[in-house]
CSV table of N, CA and C and ligand atoms in Angstrom, one decimal:
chain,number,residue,atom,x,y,z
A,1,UNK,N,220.6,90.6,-51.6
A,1,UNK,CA,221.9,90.0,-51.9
A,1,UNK,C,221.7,88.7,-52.6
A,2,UNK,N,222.5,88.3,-53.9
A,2,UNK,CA,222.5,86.9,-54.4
A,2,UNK,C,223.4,86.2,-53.7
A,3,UNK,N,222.7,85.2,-53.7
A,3,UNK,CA,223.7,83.8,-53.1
A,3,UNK,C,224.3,83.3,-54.4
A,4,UNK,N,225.9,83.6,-54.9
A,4,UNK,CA,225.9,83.3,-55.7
A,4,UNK,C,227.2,82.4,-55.7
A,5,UNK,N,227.5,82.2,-54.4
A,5,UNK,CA,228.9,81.2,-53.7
A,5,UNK,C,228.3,80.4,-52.8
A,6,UNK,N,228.8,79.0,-52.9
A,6,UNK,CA,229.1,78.3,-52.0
A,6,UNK,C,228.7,78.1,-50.6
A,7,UNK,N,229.6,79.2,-50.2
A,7,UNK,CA,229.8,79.8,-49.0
A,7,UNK,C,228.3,80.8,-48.6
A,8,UNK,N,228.4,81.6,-49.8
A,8,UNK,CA,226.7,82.3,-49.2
A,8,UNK,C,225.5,81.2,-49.2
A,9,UNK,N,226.1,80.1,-50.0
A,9,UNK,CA,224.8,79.2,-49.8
A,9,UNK,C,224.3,78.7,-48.5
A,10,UNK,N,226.0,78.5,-48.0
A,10,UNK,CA,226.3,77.4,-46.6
A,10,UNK,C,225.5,78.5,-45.6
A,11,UNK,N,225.9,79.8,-45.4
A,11,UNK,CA,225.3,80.9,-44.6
A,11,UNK,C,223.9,80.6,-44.6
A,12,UNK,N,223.3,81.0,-45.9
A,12,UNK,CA,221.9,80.8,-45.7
A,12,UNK,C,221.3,80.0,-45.4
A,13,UNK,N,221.9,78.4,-45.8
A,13,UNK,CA,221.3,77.6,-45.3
A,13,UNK,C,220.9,76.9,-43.6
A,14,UNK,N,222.5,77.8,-43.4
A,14,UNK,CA,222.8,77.7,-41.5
A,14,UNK,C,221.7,78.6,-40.9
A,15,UNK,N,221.4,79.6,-41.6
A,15,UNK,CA,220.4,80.4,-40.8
A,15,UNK,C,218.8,79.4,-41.0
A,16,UNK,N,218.5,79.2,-42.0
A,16,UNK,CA,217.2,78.4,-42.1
A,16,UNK,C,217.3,77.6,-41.6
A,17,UNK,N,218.2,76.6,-40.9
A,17,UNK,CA,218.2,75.7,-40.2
A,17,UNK,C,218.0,75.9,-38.6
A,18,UNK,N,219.2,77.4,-38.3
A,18,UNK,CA,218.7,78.4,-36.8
A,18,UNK,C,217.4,77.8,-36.6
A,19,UNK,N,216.6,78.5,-37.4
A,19,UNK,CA,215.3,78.8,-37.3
A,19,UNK,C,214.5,77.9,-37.5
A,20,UNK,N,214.8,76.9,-38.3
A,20,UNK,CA,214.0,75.0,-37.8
A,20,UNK,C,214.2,75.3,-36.5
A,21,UNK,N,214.9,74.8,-36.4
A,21,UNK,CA,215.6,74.3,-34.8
A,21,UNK,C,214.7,75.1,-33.7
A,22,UNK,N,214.9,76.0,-33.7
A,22,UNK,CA,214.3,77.0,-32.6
A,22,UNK,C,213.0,76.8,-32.8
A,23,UNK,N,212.2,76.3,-33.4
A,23,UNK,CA,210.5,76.5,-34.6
A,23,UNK,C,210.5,75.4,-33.3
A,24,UNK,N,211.4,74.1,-33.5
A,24,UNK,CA,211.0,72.3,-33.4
A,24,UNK,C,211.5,72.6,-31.3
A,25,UNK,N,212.6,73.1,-30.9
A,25,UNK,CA,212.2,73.2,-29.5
A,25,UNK,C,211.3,74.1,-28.7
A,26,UNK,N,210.1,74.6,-29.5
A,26,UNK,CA,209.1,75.6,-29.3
A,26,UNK,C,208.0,74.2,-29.0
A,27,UNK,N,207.9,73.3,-30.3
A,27,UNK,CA,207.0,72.2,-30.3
A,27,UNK,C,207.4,71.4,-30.0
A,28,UNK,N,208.1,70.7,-29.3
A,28,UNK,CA,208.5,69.4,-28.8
A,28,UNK,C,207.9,69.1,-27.5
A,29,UNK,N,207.4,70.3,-26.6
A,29,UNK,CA,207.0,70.2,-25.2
A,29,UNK,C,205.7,69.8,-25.4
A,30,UNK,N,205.0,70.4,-26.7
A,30,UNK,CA,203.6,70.0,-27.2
A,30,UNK,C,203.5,68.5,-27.7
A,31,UNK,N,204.4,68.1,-27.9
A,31,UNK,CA,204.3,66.4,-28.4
A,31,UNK,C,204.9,65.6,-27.0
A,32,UNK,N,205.7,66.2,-26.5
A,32,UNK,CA,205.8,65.1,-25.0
A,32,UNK,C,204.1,65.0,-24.0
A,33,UNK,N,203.9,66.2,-24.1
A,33,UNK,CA,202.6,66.7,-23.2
A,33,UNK,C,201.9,65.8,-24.4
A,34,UNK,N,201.5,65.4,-25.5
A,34,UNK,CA,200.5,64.7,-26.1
A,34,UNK,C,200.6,63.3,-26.0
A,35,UNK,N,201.9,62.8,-26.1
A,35,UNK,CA,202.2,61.5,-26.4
A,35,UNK,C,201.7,60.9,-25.3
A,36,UNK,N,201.3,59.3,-25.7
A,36,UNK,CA,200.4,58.9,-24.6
A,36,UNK,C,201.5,57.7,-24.2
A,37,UNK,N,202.2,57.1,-25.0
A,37,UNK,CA,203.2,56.0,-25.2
A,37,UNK,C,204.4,56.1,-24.4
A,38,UNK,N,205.0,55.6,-22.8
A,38,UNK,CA,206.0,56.9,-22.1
A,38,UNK,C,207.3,56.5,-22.9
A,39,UNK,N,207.5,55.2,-23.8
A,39,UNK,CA,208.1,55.3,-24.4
A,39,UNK,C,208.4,56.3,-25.9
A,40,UNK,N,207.2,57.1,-25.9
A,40,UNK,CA,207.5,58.0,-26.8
A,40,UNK,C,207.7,59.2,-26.3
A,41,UNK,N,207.3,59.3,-25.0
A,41,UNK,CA,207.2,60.7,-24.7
A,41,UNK,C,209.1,60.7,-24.6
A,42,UNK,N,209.2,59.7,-23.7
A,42,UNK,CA,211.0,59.6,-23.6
A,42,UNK,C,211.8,60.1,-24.9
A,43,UNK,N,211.1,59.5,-26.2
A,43,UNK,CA,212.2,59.9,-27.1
A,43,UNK,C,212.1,60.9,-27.6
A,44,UNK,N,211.0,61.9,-27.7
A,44,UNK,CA,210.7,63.1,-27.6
A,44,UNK,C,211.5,64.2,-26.5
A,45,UNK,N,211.5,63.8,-25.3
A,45,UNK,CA,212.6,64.5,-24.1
A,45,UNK,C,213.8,64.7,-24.9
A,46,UNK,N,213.7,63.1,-25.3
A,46,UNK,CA,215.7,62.9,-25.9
A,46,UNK,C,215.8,64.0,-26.5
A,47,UNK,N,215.1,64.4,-27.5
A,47,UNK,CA,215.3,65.0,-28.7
A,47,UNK,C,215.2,66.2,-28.6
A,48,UNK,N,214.2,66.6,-27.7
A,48,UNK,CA,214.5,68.0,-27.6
A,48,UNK,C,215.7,68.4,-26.9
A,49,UNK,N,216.5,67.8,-26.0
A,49,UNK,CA,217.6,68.5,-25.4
A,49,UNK,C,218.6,68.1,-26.3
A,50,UNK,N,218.0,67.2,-27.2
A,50,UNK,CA,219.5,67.1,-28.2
A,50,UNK,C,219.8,68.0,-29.5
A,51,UNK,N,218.3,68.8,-29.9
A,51,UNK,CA,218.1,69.7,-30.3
A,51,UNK,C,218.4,71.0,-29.6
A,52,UNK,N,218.4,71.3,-28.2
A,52,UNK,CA,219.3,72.3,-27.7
A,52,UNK,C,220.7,72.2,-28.3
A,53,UNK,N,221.4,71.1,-28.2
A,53,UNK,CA,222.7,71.2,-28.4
A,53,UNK,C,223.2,71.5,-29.8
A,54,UNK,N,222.0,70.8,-30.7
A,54,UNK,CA,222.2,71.1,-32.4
A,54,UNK,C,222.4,72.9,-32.4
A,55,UNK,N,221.6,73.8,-31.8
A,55,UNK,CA,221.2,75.2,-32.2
A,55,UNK,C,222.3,75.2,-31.6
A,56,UNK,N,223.5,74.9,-30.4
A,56,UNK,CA,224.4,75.5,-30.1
A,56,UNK,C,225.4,75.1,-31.6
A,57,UNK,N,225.5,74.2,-31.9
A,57,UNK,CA,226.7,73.5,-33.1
A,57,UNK,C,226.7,75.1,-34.1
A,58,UNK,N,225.3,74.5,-34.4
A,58,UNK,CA,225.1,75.8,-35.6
A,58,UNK,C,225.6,77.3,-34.8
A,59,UNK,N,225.3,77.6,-33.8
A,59,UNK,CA,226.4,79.1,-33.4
A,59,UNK,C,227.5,78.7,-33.3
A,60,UNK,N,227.7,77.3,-33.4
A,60,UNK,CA,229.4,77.0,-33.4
A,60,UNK,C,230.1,77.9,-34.8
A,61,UNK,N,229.5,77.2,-35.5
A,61,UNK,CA,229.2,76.7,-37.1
A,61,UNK,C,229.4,78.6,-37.6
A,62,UNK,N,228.5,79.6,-37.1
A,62,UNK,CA,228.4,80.8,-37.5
A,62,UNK,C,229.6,81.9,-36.8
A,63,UNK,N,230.2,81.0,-35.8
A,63,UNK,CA,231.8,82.0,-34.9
A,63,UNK,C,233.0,81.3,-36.3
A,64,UNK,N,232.6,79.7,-36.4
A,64,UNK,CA,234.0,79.3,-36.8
A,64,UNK,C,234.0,80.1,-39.0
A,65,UNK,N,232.6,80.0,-39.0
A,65,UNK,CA,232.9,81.3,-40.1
A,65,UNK,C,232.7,82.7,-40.3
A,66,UNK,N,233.0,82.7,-39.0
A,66,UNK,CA,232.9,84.6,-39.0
A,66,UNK,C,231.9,85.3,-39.2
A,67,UNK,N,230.5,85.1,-38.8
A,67,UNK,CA,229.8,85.5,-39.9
A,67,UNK,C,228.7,85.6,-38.4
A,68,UNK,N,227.7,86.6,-38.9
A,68,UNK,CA,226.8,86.4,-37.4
A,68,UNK,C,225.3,86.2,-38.0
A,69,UNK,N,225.0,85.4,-37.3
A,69,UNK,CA,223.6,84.9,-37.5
A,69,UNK,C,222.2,85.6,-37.7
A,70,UNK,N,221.5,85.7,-39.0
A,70,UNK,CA,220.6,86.6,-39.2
A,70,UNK,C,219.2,86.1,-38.7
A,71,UNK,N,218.0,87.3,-38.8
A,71,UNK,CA,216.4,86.6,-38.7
A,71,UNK,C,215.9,86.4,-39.6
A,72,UNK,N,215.5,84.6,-39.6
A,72,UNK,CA,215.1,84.1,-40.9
A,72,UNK,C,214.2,83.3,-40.6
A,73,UNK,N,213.0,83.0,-41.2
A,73,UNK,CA,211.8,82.1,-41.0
A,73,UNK,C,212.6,81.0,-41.8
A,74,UNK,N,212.3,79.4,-41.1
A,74,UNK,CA,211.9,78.4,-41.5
A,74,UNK,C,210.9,78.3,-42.5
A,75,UNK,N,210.2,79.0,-43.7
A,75,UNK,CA,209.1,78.0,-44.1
A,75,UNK,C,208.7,76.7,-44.3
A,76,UNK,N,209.7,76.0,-44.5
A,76,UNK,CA,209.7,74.7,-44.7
A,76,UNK,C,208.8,74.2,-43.5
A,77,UNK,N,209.8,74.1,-42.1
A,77,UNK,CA,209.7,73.6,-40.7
A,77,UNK,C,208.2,74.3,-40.5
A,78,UNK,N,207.9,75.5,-40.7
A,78,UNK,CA,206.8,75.9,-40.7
A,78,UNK,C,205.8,75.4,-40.9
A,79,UNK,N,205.9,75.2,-41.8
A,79,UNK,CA,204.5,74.3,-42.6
A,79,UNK,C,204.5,72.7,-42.4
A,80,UNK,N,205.5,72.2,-41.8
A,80,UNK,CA,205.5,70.5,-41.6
A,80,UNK,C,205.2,70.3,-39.7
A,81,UNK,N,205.4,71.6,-39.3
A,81,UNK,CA,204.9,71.7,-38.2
A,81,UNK,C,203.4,72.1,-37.9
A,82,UNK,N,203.0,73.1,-38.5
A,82,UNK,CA,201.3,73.2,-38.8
A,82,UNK,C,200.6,72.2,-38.9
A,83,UNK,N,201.1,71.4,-40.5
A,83,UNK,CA,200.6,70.1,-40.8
A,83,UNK,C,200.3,69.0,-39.5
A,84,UNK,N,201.1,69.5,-38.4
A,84,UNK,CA,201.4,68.1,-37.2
A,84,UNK,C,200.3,68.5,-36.6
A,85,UNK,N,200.7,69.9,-36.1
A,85,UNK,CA,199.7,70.4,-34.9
A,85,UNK,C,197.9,70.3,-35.9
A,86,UNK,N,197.6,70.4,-37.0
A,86,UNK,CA,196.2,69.6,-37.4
A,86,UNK,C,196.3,68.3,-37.1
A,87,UNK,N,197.3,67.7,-37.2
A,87,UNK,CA,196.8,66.6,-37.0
A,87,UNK,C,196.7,65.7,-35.5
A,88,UNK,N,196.9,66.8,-34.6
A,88,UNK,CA,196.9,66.8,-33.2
A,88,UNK,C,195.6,67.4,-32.9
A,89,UNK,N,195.1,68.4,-33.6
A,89,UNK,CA,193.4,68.9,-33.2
A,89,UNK,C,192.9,67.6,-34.1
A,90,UNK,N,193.5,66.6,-35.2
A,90,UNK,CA,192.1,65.8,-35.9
A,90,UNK,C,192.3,64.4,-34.8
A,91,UNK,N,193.1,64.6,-33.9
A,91,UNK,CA,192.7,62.7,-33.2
A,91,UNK,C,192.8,63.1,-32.0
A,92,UNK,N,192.2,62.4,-31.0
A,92,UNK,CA,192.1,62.4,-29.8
A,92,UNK,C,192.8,61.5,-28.7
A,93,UNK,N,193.7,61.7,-27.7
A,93,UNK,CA,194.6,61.0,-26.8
A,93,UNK,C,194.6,60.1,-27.3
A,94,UNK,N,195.8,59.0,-27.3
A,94,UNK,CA,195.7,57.4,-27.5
A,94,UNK,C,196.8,57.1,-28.6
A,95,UNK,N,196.5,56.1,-29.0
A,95,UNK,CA,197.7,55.5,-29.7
A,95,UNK,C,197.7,55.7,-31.3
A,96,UNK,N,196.3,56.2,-31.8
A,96,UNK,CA,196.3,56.9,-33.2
A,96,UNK,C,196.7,58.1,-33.2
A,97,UNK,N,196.9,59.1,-32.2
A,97,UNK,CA,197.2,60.3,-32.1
A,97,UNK,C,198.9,59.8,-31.9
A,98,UNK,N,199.2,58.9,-31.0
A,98,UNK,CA,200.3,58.3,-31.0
A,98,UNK,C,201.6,58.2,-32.6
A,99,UNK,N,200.5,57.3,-33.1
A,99,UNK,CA,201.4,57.3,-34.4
A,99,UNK,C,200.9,58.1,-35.6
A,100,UNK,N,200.3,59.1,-35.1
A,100,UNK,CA,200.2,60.7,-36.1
A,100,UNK,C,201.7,61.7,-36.0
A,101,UNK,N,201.8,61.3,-34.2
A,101,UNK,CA,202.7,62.0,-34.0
A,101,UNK,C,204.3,61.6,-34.3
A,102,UNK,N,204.1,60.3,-34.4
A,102,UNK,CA,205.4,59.8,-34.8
A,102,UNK,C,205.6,60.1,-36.8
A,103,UNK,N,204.4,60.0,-36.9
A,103,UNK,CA,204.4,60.4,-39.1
A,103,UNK,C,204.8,61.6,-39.0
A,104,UNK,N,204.1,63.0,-38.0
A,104,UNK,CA,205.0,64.1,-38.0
A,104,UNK,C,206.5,64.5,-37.7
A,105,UNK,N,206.8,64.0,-36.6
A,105,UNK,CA,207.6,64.1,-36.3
A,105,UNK,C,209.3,63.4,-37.7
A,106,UNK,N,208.7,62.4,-38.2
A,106,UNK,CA,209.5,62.0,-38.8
A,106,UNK,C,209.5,62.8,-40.5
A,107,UNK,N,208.6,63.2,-40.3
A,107,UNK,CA,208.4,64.4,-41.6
A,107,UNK,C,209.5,65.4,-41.5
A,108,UNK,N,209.9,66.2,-40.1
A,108,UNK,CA,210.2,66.7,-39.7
A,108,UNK,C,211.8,66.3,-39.7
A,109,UNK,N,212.1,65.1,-39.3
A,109,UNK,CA,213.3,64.6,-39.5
A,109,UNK,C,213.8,64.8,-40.1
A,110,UNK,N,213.4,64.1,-41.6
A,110,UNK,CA,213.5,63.7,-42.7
A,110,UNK,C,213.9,65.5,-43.6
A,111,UNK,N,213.3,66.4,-43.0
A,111,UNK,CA,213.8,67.8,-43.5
A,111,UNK,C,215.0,68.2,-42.9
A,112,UNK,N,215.4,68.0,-41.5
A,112,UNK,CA,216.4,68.1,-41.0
A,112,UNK,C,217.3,67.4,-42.2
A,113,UNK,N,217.4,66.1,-42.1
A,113,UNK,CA,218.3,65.2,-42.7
A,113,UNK,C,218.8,66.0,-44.0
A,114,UNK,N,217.8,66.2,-44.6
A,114,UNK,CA,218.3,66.7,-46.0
A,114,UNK,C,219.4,68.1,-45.9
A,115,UNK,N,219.0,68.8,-44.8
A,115,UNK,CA,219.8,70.1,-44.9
A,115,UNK,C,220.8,70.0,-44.4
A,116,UNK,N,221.0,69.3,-43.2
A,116,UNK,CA,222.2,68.8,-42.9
A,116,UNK,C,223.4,68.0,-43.6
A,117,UNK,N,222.8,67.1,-44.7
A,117,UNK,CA,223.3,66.2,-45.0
A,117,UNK,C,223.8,67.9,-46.4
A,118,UNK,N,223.3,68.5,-46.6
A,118,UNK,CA,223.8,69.3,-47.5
A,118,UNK,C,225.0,70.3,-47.2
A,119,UNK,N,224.4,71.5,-45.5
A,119,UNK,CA,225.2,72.1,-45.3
A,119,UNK,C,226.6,71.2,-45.0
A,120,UNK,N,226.7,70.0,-45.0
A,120,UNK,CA,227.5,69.1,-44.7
A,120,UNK,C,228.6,69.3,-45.5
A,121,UNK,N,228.1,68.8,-46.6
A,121,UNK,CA,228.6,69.1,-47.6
A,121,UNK,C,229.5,70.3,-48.2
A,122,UNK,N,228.1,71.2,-48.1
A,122,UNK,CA,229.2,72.8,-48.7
A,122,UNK,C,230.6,73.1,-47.5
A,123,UNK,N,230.1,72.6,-46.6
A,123,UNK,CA,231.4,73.1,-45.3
A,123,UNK,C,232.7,72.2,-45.9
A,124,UNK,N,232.5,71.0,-46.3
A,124,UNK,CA,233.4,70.0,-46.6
A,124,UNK,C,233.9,70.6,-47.8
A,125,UNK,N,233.5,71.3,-48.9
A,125,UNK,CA,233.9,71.5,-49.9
A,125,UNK,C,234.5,72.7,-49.5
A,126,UNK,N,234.3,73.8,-49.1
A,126,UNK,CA,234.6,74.7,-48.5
A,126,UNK,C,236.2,74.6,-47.4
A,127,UNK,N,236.4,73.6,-47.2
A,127,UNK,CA,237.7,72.7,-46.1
A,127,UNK,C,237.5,73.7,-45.1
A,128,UNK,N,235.9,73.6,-44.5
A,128,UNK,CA,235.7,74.1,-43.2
A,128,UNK,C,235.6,72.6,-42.4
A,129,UNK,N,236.6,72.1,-42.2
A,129,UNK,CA,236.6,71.0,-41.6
A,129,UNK,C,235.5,71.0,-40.3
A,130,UNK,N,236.1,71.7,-39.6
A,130,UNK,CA,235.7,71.7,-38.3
A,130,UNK,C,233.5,72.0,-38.0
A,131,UNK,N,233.4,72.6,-39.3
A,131,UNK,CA,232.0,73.0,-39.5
A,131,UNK,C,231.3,71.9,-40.0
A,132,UNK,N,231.9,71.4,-41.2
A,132,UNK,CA,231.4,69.9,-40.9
A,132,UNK,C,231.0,68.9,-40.5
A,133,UNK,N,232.3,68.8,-39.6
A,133,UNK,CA,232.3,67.8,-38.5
A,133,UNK,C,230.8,68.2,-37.8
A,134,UNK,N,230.9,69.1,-37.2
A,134,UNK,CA,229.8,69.5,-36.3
A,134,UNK,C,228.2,69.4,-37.3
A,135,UNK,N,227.8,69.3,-37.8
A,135,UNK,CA,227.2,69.4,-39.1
A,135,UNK,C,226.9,68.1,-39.3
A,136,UNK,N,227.9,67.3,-39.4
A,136,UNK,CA,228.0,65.3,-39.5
A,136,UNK,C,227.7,65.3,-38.4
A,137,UNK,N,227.8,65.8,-37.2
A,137,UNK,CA,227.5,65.1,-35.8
A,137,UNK,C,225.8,65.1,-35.4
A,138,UNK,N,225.4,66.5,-35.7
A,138,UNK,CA,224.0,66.3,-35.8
A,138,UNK,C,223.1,65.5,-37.1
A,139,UNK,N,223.8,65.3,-38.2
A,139,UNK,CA,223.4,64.4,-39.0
A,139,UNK,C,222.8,63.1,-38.1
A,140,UNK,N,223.7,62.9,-37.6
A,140,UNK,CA,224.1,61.4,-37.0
A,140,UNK,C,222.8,61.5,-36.2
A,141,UNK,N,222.7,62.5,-35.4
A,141,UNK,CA,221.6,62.6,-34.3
A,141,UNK,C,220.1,62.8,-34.6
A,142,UNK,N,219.8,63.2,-36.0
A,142,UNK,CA,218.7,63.3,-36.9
A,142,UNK,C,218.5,61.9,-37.4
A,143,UNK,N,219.6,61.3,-37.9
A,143,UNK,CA,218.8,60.1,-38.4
A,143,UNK,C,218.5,58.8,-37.4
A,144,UNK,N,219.6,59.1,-36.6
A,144,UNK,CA,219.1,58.3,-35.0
A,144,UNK,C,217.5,58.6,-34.5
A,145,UNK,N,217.4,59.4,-34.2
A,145,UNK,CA,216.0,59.8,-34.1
A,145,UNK,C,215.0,59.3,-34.8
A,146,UNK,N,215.3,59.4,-36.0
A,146,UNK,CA,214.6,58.6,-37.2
A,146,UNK,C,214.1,57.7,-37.0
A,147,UNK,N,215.7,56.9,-36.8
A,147,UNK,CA,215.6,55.4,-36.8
A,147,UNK,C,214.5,54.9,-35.2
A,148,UNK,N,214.8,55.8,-34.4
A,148,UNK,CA,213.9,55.1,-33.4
A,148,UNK,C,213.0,55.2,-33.5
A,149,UNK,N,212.2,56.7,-33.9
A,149,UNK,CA,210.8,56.3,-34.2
A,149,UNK,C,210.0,55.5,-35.0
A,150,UNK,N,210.8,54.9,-36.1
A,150,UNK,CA,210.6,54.4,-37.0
A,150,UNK,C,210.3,52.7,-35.6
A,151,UNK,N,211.5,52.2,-35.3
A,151,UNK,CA,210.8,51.5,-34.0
A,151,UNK,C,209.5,51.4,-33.5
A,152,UNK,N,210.1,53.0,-32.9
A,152,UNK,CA,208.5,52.4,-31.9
A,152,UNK,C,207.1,52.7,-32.8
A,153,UNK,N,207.3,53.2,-34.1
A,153,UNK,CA,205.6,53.1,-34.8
A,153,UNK,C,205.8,51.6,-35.1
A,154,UNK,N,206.3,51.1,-34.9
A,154,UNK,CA,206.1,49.5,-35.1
A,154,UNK,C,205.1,49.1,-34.4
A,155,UNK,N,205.5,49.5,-33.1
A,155,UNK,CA,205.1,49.0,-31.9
A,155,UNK,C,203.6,49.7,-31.8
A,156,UNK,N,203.3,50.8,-31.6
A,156,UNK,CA,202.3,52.0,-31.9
A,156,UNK,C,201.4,51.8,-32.4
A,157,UNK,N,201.9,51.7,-34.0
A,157,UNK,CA,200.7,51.4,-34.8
A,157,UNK,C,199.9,49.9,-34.7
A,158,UNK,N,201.2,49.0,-34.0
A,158,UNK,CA,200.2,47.9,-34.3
A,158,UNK,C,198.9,47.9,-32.6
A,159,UNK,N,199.4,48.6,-31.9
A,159,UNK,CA,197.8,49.2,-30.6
A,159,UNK,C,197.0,50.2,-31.6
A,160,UNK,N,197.5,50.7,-32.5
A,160,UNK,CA,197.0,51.4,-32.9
A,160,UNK,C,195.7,50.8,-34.1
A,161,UNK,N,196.5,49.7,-34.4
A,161,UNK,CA,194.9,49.4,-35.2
A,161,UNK,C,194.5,48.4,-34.5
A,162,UNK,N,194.7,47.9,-33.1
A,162,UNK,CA,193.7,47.1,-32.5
A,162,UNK,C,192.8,47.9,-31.8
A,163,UNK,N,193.2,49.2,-31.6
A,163,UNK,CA,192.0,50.2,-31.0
A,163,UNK,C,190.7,50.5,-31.3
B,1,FE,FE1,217.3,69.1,-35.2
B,2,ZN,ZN1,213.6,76.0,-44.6
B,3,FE,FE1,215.5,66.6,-35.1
């Protein structure tokens, strides 16, 4: 099938996002169990239960346009998750593996952000209001995340190079 509307874009794109999401609360238990920082492990907790609620928005997102949700690989999330977990076999416990995990994790973000900030879009243009909205709400919660980590590698990295 061509995606050759809008709307088939917005679909597709909600399904590759399904399947981040599902990919990143698979690995999130792997980065709390690694983090050594309990201030990072906490914002890792955060995120994964807030990442539950994102995968619910998106089956919001697939009832309020009719439409049912297919099986679709992430590659993107795929490969920015691989990339993490090497870089979880190349360091060992501590505060450099600490802020390995914060560069992946925000890798990770930063993919969210974009797709969101897009399906955002096509729903708005589309006057799926209500899809949007939901869409902007997890926006909000992607770049929050961001922004904390972005914090605590402040803090991280600088144990991190007195190590
Ligand atoms: Fe997410
Ligand atoms: Zn993707
Ligand atoms: Fe996220």
């Amino acid at each position: 099938m061509t995606v050759d509307t809008i709307e088939k874009l917005l679909v597709e794109e909600l399904n590759d996002l399904r399947s981040a999401e599902t990919q990143i609360t698979k690995t999130l238990p792997k980065l709390i169990e690694a983090a050594t920082a309990p201030d990072l492990k906490m914002a890792f907790e955060h995120h994964l239960k807030e990442t539950e609620g994102q995968i619910g928005r998106l089956e919001q997102a697939f009832e309020l346009l009719g439409v049912k949700a297919k099986s679709k690989t992430c590659d993107g999330m795929k490969g920015i998750l691989s990339e993490g977990s090497d870089m979880l076999h190349l360091t060992k416990t501590g505060e450099v593996r600490d802020a390995a995990l914060i560069s992946a994790a925000q890798r990770v973000e930063h993919y969210e952000m974009a797709a969101y900030g897009s399906v955002r879009s096509y729903a708005k243009q589309l006057n799926q209001g209500e899809v949007a909205r939901l869409m902007q709400e997890t926006l909000d919660e992607e770049k929050a995340a961001d922004k904390k980590l972005t914090e605590l590698s402040t803090k991280i990295n600088t144990s991190a190079k007195a190590a």
